[in-house]
Amino acid sequence: ILPLPLAAAPSPAAAIRTTALQDNVAWDFVEGLTTEVGPRPAGTPQEARARDWAVAKLKSLRFANVRAQPFTMPVWLRGRDEAHILSPFPQQLVLAALGNSGSTPAKGIEGEVVYFPTLADLEAAPAGSLKGKIAFVSHAMTATQDGSSYGYFGATRRQGPSIASRKGAAAILIRSIGTDHHRQPHSGVQMWAEGAKPIPAAALSIPDADQLVRIMSRGRPVRLHLTLTSKMLKDQPSGNVIAEIPGADPAAGVVLAACHLDSWDQGTGAIDDASGCAIVTAAALHAAKAGPLRRTIRILMAGAEEVGGDGGRAYFAAHGAEPHAMVMESDFGADRVWRVDYKLPAGHEGLASRISAGLAPLGIGRSSALAGGGADIQPLVKAGVPVIDLQQDGTRYFDIHHTPDDTLDKVDREHLQQNVSAWAVALYEIANAPEKLDVK
Amino acid sequence: ILPLPLAAAPSPAAAIRTTALQDNVAWDFVEGLTTEVGPRPAGTPQEARARDWAVAKLKSLRFANVRAQPFTMPVWLRGRDEAHILSPFPQQLVLAALGNSGSTPAKGIEGEVVYFPTLADLEAAPAGSLKGKIAFVSHAMTATQDGSSYGYFGATRRQGPSIASRKGAAAILIRSIGTDHHRQPHSGVQMWAEGAKPIPAAALSIPDADQLVRIMSRGRPVRLHLTLTSKMLKDQPSGNVIAEIPGADPAAGVVLAACHLDSWDQGTGAIDDASGCAIVTAAALHAAKAGPLRRTIRILMAGAEEVGGDGGRAYFAAHGAEPHAMVMESDFGADRVWRVDYKLPAGHEGLASRISAGLAPLGIGRSSALAGGGADIQPLVKAGVPVIDLQQDGTRYFDIHHTPDDTLDKVDREHLQQNVSAWAVALYEIANAPEKLDVK
Ligand SMILES: [Zn+2]
Ligand SMILES: [Zn+2]
Ligand SMILES: [Zn+2]
Ligand SMILES: [Zn+2]
């Protein structure tokens, strides 16, 4: 019997890739944070508990320089969210107020519904034509692997309330920005544009939005009773959590791996974004397994991402002047990485080739799209720090995003491990790149 | 060119089967009832609107002898359903009170949770050991095509509350009797056993039940705040709706096709049981298309099925003495019929063969299981009226059953049409069977 030919000894990156596919740290992180803290809205005591939990977890995993970075911020708090049709077909509708929604009185308001199939239809409504009415905007969002439909149709949530307010509407309801068929409204933030007075603004679950379209299709006036109570608090405590695996060469720049610790209030934030924090945490540990790192890997678990990115700005204010060699962020769920995008200056060609080669065995292909990063690293990206995106499959992300359904059971353990493996390969290659990489 | 050989002209049953596969009546029925009425809990004004809607609909479809059959009944009404963990990990849980649940005070109750993995574990708890505690019973229900897992695991809902009450529990929470992974609790009725004092009783959504199991797995005492307000009303109006396609030979007995008009309150009762009423209505019309019927086809849209079968008993009290040749019921969703079961006396062999042959092209096989009928026809079945079950595929039924998610989008139009076709074939063959069939 001839011995089987021996393959060459695996490279450190290949060994890391293989080992990380068996990772348990990330699953334990997601399971722990979502179970022992649960929902963690920005600026609330739950988010503070999440910071304490993360600091303890990162210390137990032997990270260095683990600390919270506190800041304060205004906080919008959900109250009661209720709607029912008064006529012609009395029935309840399931909905959730959007972030920064105006509040109705406790007894609610009543109004006639005016239907707009798209945001463009709402924009085309004559000024003043919505006086005292409840605007209802639907749309046709479908699932996309790259999540691009969220960018486009999400405008209904981001801009719809301000447009309706300027046209005199008493309130606005939108079809949830989502792709599922469950009675689970998708919340999310919106900001009032200059000169737009806050009005009650909420997302109907998708079956409820479809029901309201059917009811309106009967051609009779539809009157609705709407109760959306909420309140705004000033100067509430929030904060980031930061931790490091120190590298030997501080001048070579920090590799920042970001995620966010806060979540929306309805679910336990398992895919958004406990998974992201779990992935970067586990991946950093795997990346360091081959020996001491040249560059420091720094974990940023941002606070208050969901409500506008206060955590990312606080990080930049405190650390933006330090040399950063690369920034990356994980904030698109727990499904597998399918594509890698780069935005790199000259001199990074060799590094990008090594990363792409290391990711290929995981089924991840290099694209020609420019990486953009996420909200938590936006100030650094704008300042010119190189960025790489490990793009996750978004096909089912918007079934769950910002709904009560964002819970642990939605995380697929094997997909999570593939993320850890991809991130570990990338962090290893960046942290140990032998060439001089310009830092910002 | 040779002409293609001509097939024999199709039999009336084959023509009905083919035409019914293009049916639109059933879809319009489900769409209309769920949109224009929505939820229709037994004994409420919504159920009364459903009766009015059904009477108008059946008249517009040219049924004969269309009328409501009123009765009165006690009604349990849901109030507020809220729960949150006080310690060790404060967070909300999503749940829904079970039918006939006791009410907490408006400010709720507090208690320590005691966990039982199965109903047998609860039964094994020593008498008095639950004094002042909140019992929590989980179980391992999985989906089955024939729905048999509901029969078994549903005992947790049907008997769990009475058992917990007798052991002194302050309240009981159960894992929803369902097979999904959404934050949608499954409600449903339970009756207090002799000597069991009503206590608050509710179903946690499945992700919430799994979360509570994980929280308890940490080994620390778990304290819960529970608010389940509800009330009981006496002597509320409910009723059946009855309609006929008259046959030429009254002595040959009525063919009764049943469904129920009421629904649980959280959803719009699209699969339970607007679809059943849609199927029997559309099928009766198709069955009559080949010409005058020998036997009368009578549609029974029962009221108050969900809360104990008052409608079926009221029908039997008024009509049980009339000759019935056959009873059938559609109350298991809108997914395709996959099997036909019979419970027939001697003399029906030819009829059963003709029905089975007519169903085979729809992919429906004859089983050796005895048909049992459903709640609305139980009194007739007990009295010995022959019964046939067109068994629907239950694989995904308990993902949706009795949850807010029971909405129109869960109905698959092609599956609904297959149901109509199967029912039309069966009703045609029964109504026109030339042999003398014993009636009860
Ligand atoms: Zn996020
Ligand atoms: Zn988010
Ligand atoms: Zn039913
Ligand atoms: Zn039911």
Coordinates of C-alpha atoms in Angstrom, one line a residue, chain B residues 105-415:
Chain B
P105 CA -55.5 42.3 39.0
A106 CA -54.9 45.2 36.7
K107 CA -51.5 45.8 38.3
G108 CA -50.5 42.1 37.7
I109 CA -49.0 39.5 39.9
E110 CA -45.4 38.5 40.7
G111 CA -44.0 35.0 41.3
E112 CA -41.1 32.7 41.0
V113 CA -41.1 30.4 37.9
V114 CA -41.0 26.6 38.3
Y115 CA -40.0 24.8 35.1
F116 CA -41.5 21.5 33.8
P117 CA -40.0 20.2 30.5
T118 CA -43.2 18.1 29.9
L119 CA -46.8 17.9 31.0
A120 CA -45.9 14.6 32.8
D121 CA -43.3 16.5 34.9
L122 CA -46.0 18.9 35.9
E123 CA -48.3 16.1 36.8
A124 CA -45.5 14.5 38.9
A125 CA -45.1 17.7 41.0
P126 CA -46.2 17.0 44.7
A127 CA -49.5 18.5 45.7
G128 CA -49.1 22.0 47.1
S129 CA -45.6 22.3 45.8
L130 CA -46.6 25.1 43.4
K131 CA -48.2 27.3 46.1
G132 CA -47.8 30.9 44.9
K133 CA -45.5 29.9 42.1
I134 CA -45.8 30.4 38.3
A135 CA -45.7 27.0 36.6
F136 CA -44.0 26.9 33.2
V137 CA -44.5 23.9 31.0
S138 CA -42.5 23.3 27.8
H139 CA -42.7 20.4 25.4
A140 CA -41.1 19.2 22.1
M141 CA -43.9 19.5 19.6
T142 CA -42.7 19.1 16.0
A143 CA -44.6 19.4 12.7
T144 CA -46.5 16.4 11.4
Q145 CA -48.4 16.0 8.1
D146 CA -51.4 14.5 9.8
G147 CA -51.5 17.0 12.7
S148 CA -51.2 14.2 15.2
S149 CA -48.6 16.1 17.2
Y150 CA -51.3 18.6 18.1
G151 CA -53.5 16.0 19.6
Y152 CA -50.7 14.8 21.8
F153 CA -48.8 18.0 22.8
G154 CA -52.0 20.0 22.8
A155 CA -52.8 18.4 26.2
T156 CA -50.4 20.9 27.7
R157 CA -52.8 23.6 26.8
R158 CA -56.0 21.6 27.4
Q159 CA -55.1 20.1 30.8
G160 CA -52.0 21.9 32.0
P161 CA -53.9 24.9 33.5
S162 CA -56.2 22.6 35.5
I163 CA -53.4 20.5 36.8
A164 CA -51.3 23.6 37.8
S165 CA -54.4 25.1 39.5
R166 CA -55.0 21.9 41.6
K167 CA -51.4 22.0 42.7
G168 CA -51.8 25.5 44.0
A169 CA -50.0 27.4 41.3
A170 CA -50.7 31.2 41.1
A171 CA -50.5 31.0 37.3
I172 CA -49.3 28.9 34.4
L173 CA -47.4 29.7 31.3
I174 CA -47.0 27.1 28.5
R175 CA -44.8 27.0 25.4
S176 CA -47.2 27.7 22.6
I177 CA -48.7 24.7 20.9
G178 CA -47.1 25.4 17.6
T179 CA -44.2 24.6 15.3
D180 CA -42.9 28.0 14.1
H181 CA -40.1 30.3 15.3
H182 CA -41.8 33.7 15.5
R183 CA -42.8 36.0 18.3
Q184 CA -46.4 35.0 17.8
P185 CA -48.1 33.3 20.7
H186 CA -50.7 30.6 19.9
S187 CA -53.9 31.1 21.8
G188 CA -56.7 28.5 22.1
V189 CA -59.3 27.3 24.4
Q190 CA -59.0 25.3 27.7
M191 CA -61.7 24.3 30.1
W192 CA -61.3 24.2 33.9
A193 CA -61.7 20.7 35.1
E194 CA -64.1 19.9 38.0
G195 CA -62.7 21.5 41.1
A196 CA -59.9 23.4 39.4
K197 CA -60.2 27.1 40.3
P198 CA -59.4 29.4 37.3
I199 CA -55.9 30.9 37.4
P200 CA -54.2 33.1 34.9
A201 CA -53.0 30.9 32.0
A202 CA -51.1 31.9 28.9
A203 CA -49.0 30.7 26.0
L204 CA -45.5 32.2 25.4
S205 CA -44.4 32.5 21.8
I206 CA -42.0 29.8 21.0
P207 CA -38.9 32.0 20.9
D208 CA -40.0 33.4 24.3
A209 CA -40.5 30.0 25.8
D210 CA -37.0 28.9 24.5
Q211 CA -35.6 32.1 26.0
L212 CA -37.2 31.4 29.3
V213 CA -35.7 27.9 29.3
R214 CA -32.3 29.3 28.6
I215 CA -32.7 31.9 31.3
M216 CA -33.7 29.2 33.8
S217 CA -30.7 27.1 32.7
R218 CA -28.4 29.6 34.4
G219 CA -29.6 28.1 37.7
R220 CA -30.7 31.4 39.4
P221 CA -34.2 32.0 40.7
V222 CA -36.4 33.6 38.0
R223 CA -39.0 36.1 39.1
L224 CA -41.7 37.2 36.7
H225 CA -44.3 40.0 36.6
L226 CA -47.5 38.8 34.9
T227 CA -50.5 40.9 33.8
L228 CA -53.4 38.9 32.1
T229 CA -56.6 40.8 32.4
S230 CA -59.7 39.3 30.9
K231 CA -63.4 39.1 31.6
M232 CA -66.4 36.7 31.2
L233 CA -69.7 37.9 29.9
K234 CA -72.9 35.9 30.1
D235 CA -75.5 35.2 27.4
Q236 CA -73.9 36.8 24.4
P237 CA -75.4 36.3 20.9
S238 CA -73.7 33.9 18.6
G239 CA -75.1 31.7 15.8
N240 CA -74.6 29.5 12.8
V241 CA -75.2 30.3 9.2
I242 CA -77.0 27.6 7.1
A243 CA -77.6 27.5 3.3
E244 CA -78.6 24.8 0.8
I245 CA -78.6 23.6 -2.7
P246 CA -81.8 21.6 -2.6
G247 CA -81.9 18.1 -3.9
A248 CA -84.8 16.3 -5.6
D249 CA -85.2 13.4 -3.1
P250 CA -85.6 14.6 0.5
A251 CA -85.9 11.1 1.8
A252 CA -82.4 10.3 0.5
G253 CA -80.9 12.5 3.3
V254 CA -79.0 15.7 3.5
V255 CA -75.2 15.9 2.7
L256 CA -73.8 18.3 5.3
A257 CA -70.6 20.2 4.6
A258 CA -69.4 22.1 7.6
C259 CA -66.8 24.7 8.6
H260 CA -66.7 27.4 11.3
L261 CA -67.2 31.1 10.9
D262 CA -65.7 32.2 14.2
S263 CA -62.0 32.7 14.7
W264 CA -59.5 33.5 17.4
D265 CA -59.0 37.1 18.1
Q266 CA -55.3 37.7 17.2
G267 CA -55.4 36.9 13.5
T268 CA -58.1 37.3 10.8
G269 CA -58.8 33.5 10.8
A270 CA -57.8 33.0 7.1
I271 CA -56.6 29.4 7.5
D272 CA -58.8 28.8 10.6
D273 CA -61.4 28.7 9.2
A274 CA -62.3 31.2 6.5
S275 CA -60.7 28.8 4.1
G276 CA -62.8 25.9 5.2
C277 CA -66.0 27.9 4.7
A278 CA -64.7 29.1 1.3
I279 CA -63.9 25.5 0.3
V280 CA -67.3 24.0 1.1
T281 CA -69.1 26.9 -0.4
A282 CA -67.2 26.8 -3.7
A283 CA -67.3 23.0 -3.9
A284 CA -71.0 22.8 -3.4
L285 CA -71.5 25.2 -6.4
H286 CA -69.2 23.1 -8.6
A287 CA -70.9 19.9 -7.5
A288 CA -74.2 21.2 -8.7
K289 CA -72.9 22.3 -12.1
A290 CA -73.6 19.0 -13.8
G291 CA -77.4 19.3 -13.2
P292 CA -80.0 19.0 -10.5
L293 CA -78.8 17.1 -7.4
R294 CA -80.5 14.0 -5.9
R295 CA -79.7 14.9 -2.3
T296 CA -79.6 18.3 -0.7
I297 CA -76.2 19.8 0.0
R298 CA -76.4 21.8 3.1
I299 CA -73.6 24.2 4.2
L300 CA -73.2 24.7 7.9
M301 CA -71.0 27.6 8.9
A302 CA -70.9 27.1 12.6
G303 CA -70.5 29.8 15.2
A304 CA -68.4 29.4 18.4
E305 CA -66.3 26.4 17.3
E306 CA -63.1 27.7 18.8
V307 CA -64.5 28.0 22.3
G308 CA -66.1 24.6 22.6
G309 CA -68.4 23.8 19.7
D310 CA -71.6 25.5 20.8
G311 CA -72.6 26.0 17.1
G312 CA -72.3 22.3 16.3
R313 CA -74.5 21.4 19.3
A314 CA -77.1 24.1 18.4
Y315 CA -77.2 22.6 14.9
F316 CA -77.7 19.1 16.2
A317 CA -80.4 20.3 18.6
A318 CA -82.4 21.9 15.8
H319 CA -81.6 19.5 12.9
G320 CA -80.2 16.3 14.4
A321 CA -83.5 14.5 13.8
E322 CA -83.6 15.2 10.1
P323 CA -82.2 12.4 7.8
H324 CA -78.5 13.0 7.1
A325 CA -76.8 10.9 4.5
M326 CA -73.3 12.1 5.1
V327 CA -71.3 14.8 7.1
M328 CA -68.0 16.3 6.3
E329 CA -66.0 19.2 7.7
S330 CA -63.2 21.4 6.4
D331 CA -61.2 22.9 9.4
F332 CA -57.5 22.3 8.9
G333 CA -56.3 25.2 6.9
A334 CA -55.9 25.7 3.2
D335 CA -53.1 23.4 2.2
R336 CA -53.7 20.6 -0.2
V337 CA -55.7 17.5 0.6
W338 CA -53.4 14.5 0.6
R339 CA -55.5 11.6 2.0
V340 CA -59.1 10.5 2.2
D341 CA -60.4 8.6 5.3
Y342 CA -63.9 7.0 5.5
K343 CA -66.2 5.9 8.3
L344 CA -69.1 4.3 6.4
P345 CA -71.7 1.6 7.2
A346 CA -72.4 -1.4 4.9
G347 CA -73.8 -0.4 1.5
H348 CA -71.4 2.5 0.9
E349 CA -68.6 0.4 -0.8
G350 CA -69.5 1.6 -4.3
L351 CA -69.7 5.2 -3.3
A352 CA -66.3 5.1 -1.5
S353 CA -64.7 3.5 -4.6
R354 CA -66.2 6.2 -6.9
I355 CA -65.0 9.0 -4.6
S356 CA -61.5 7.5 -4.2
A357 CA -61.2 7.1 -8.0
G358 CA -62.3 10.7 -8.5
L359 CA -59.8 12.0 -6.0
A360 CA -56.8 10.0 -7.2
P361 CA -55.9 12.3 -10.1
L362 CA -55.5 15.1 -7.4
G363 CA -52.8 13.1 -5.7
I364 CA -55.1 12.0 -2.9
G365 CA -54.8 8.4 -1.7
R366 CA -57.3 6.3 0.3
S367 CA -56.2 5.4 3.8
S368 CA -57.3 2.6 6.1
A369 CA -57.7 5.2 9.0
L370 CA -61.2 5.8 10.2
A371 CA -62.7 9.2 9.5
G372 CA -63.5 11.2 12.6
G373 CA -64.9 14.5 11.5
G374 CA -64.4 17.8 13.4
A375 CA -65.9 19.6 16.3
D376 CA -68.8 21.1 14.4
I377 CA -70.1 17.7 13.3
Q378 CA -69.2 15.8 16.4
P379 CA -72.8 15.3 17.6
L380 CA -73.8 13.9 14.2
V381 CA -70.8 11.6 14.0
K382 CA -71.6 10.4 17.5
A383 CA -75.2 9.7 16.4
G384 CA -73.8 7.5 13.7
V385 CA -74.1 9.6 10.6
P386 CA -71.5 8.4 8.0
V387 CA -68.4 10.7 7.7
I388 CA -65.6 11.3 5.2
D389 CA -62.5 13.2 6.0
L390 CA -60.6 15.0 3.2
Q391 CA -57.3 15.3 5.2
Q392 CA -55.4 18.4 4.5
D393 CA -51.6 18.7 4.7
G394 CA -50.9 19.9 8.3
T395 CA -47.1 20.3 7.9
R396 CA -47.2 24.1 8.2
Y397 CA -50.6 24.5 9.9
F398 CA -49.3 24.8 13.4
D399 CA -46.8 27.5 12.3
I400 CA -49.8 29.8 12.1
H401 CA -52.7 28.2 14.0
H402 CA -54.4 30.6 16.5
T403 CA -51.6 33.3 16.1
P404 CA -51.7 36.9 14.8
D405 CA -50.1 35.4 11.7
D406 CA -53.3 33.7 10.6
T407 CA -53.8 36.1 7.7
L408 CA -54.7 36.0 4.0
D409 CA -51.1 35.9 2.8
K410 CA -50.7 32.4 4.3
V411 CA -53.3 30.9 1.9
D412 CA -51.9 29.4 -1.2
R413 CA -54.3 29.9 -4.0
E414 CA -53.5 26.7 -5.9
H415 CA -53.7 24.6 -2.8

